[in-house]
């Protein structure tokens, strides 16, 4: 039941890192901090609560 006109099956790509080794992930860039924002920790999220 194979289609003779079908493209060949896609070969699986090898992983970009060695199996069994944890890939090195770059840390996300830190979010910009406003130096004039002197609110206590968590106060910024309080403004968005319903």
PDB file of C-alpha atoms in Angstrom:
ATOM      1  CA  UNK A   1       0.000   0.000   0.000  1.00  0.00           C
ATOM      2  CA  UNK A   2       2.899   2.356  -0.547  1.00  0.00           C
ATOM      3  CA  UNK A   3       2.546   5.202  -2.998  1.00  0.00           C
ATOM      4  CA  UNK A   4       5.291   4.897  -5.627  1.00  0.00           C
ATOM      5  CA  UNK A   5       5.144   8.669  -6.200  1.00  0.00           C
ATOM      6  CA  UNK A   6       5.496   9.536  -2.507  1.00  0.00           C
ATOM      7  CA  UNK A   7       8.684  11.272  -1.385  1.00  0.00           C
ATOM      8  CA  UNK A   8      11.195   9.135   0.522  1.00  0.00           C
ATOM      9  CA  UNK A   9      10.720   8.949   4.288  1.00  0.00           C
ATOM     10  CA  UNK A  10      12.401  11.679   6.291  1.00  0.00           C
ATOM     11  CA  UNK A  11      15.560  10.467   7.978  1.00  0.00           C
ATOM     12  CA  UNK A  12      15.626  11.199  11.713  1.00  0.00           C
ATOM     13  CA  UNK A  13      18.086  13.952  12.581  1.00  0.00           C
ATOM     14  CA  UNK A  14      20.743  13.056  15.144  1.00  0.00           C
ATOM     15  CA  UNK A  15      20.481  15.107  18.337  1.00  0.00           C
ATOM     16  CA  UNK A  16      22.545  18.279  18.479  1.00  0.00           C
ATOM     17  CA  UNK A  17      24.153  17.067  21.691  1.00  0.00           C
ATOM     18  CA  UNK A  18      25.631  13.803  22.834  1.00  0.00           C
ATOM     19  CA  UNK A  19      23.060  11.372  24.243  1.00  0.00           C
ATOM     20  CA  UNK A  20      23.344  11.121  28.019  1.00  0.00           C
ATOM     21  CA  UNK A  21      24.899  14.562  28.326  1.00  0.00           C
ATOM     22  CA  UNK A  22      22.782  17.457  29.549  1.00  0.00           C
ATOM     23  CA  UNK A  23      22.711  20.189  26.908  1.00  0.00           C
ATOM     24  CA  UNK A  24      24.116  23.527  27.988  1.00  0.00           C
ATOM     25  CA  UNK A  25      21.314  26.057  28.091  1.00  0.00           C
ATOM     26  CA  UNK A  26      21.999  29.761  28.021  1.00  0.00           C
ATOM     27  CA  UNK A  27      20.412  31.592  30.945  1.00  0.00           C
ATOM     28  CA  UNK A  28      17.600  33.927  29.899  1.00  0.00           C
ATOM     29  CA  UNK A  29      18.550  37.580  29.804  1.00  0.00           C
ATOM     30  CA  UNK A  30      17.604  39.393  32.986  1.00  0.00           C
ATOM     31  CA  UNK A  31      14.546  41.593  32.730  1.00  0.00           C
ATOM     32  CA  UNK A  32      15.193  45.313  32.730  1.00  0.00           C
ATOM     33  CA  UNK A  33      14.943  46.850  36.181  1.00  0.00           C
ATOM     34  CA  UNK A  34      13.908  50.427  36.739  1.00  0.00           C
ATOM     35  CA  UNK A  35      16.342  51.887  39.300  1.00  0.00           C
ATOM     36  CA  UNK A  36      13.650  54.361  40.424  1.00  0.00           C
ATOM     37  CA  UNK A  37      11.229  51.530  41.226  1.00  0.00           C
ATOM     38  CA  UNK A  38      11.580  51.195  44.980  1.00  0.00           C
ATOM     39  CA  UNK A  39       8.418  49.186  45.584  1.00  0.00           C
ATOM     40  CA  UNK A  40       8.808  46.138  47.821  1.00  0.00           C
ATOM     41  CA  UNK A  41       9.198  42.744  46.206  1.00  0.00           C
ATOM     42  CA  UNK A  42       5.871  41.510  44.833  1.00  0.00           C
ATOM     43  CA  UNK A  43       4.170  44.912  44.841  1.00  0.00           C
ATOM     44  CA  UNK A  44       4.354  45.144  41.047  1.00  0.00           C
ATOM     45  CA  UNK A  45       2.281  41.987  40.617  1.00  0.00           C
ATOM     46  CA  UNK A  46      -0.343  43.235  43.105  1.00  0.00           C
ATOM     47  CA  UNK A  47      -1.442  45.905  40.626  1.00  0.00           C
ATOM     48  CA  UNK A  48      -2.508  43.242  38.122  1.00  0.00           C
ATOM     49  CA  UNK A  49      -4.628  41.156  40.477  1.00  0.00           C
ATOM     50  CA  UNK A  50      -8.370  41.113  39.872  1.00  0.00           C
TER      51      UNK A  50
END
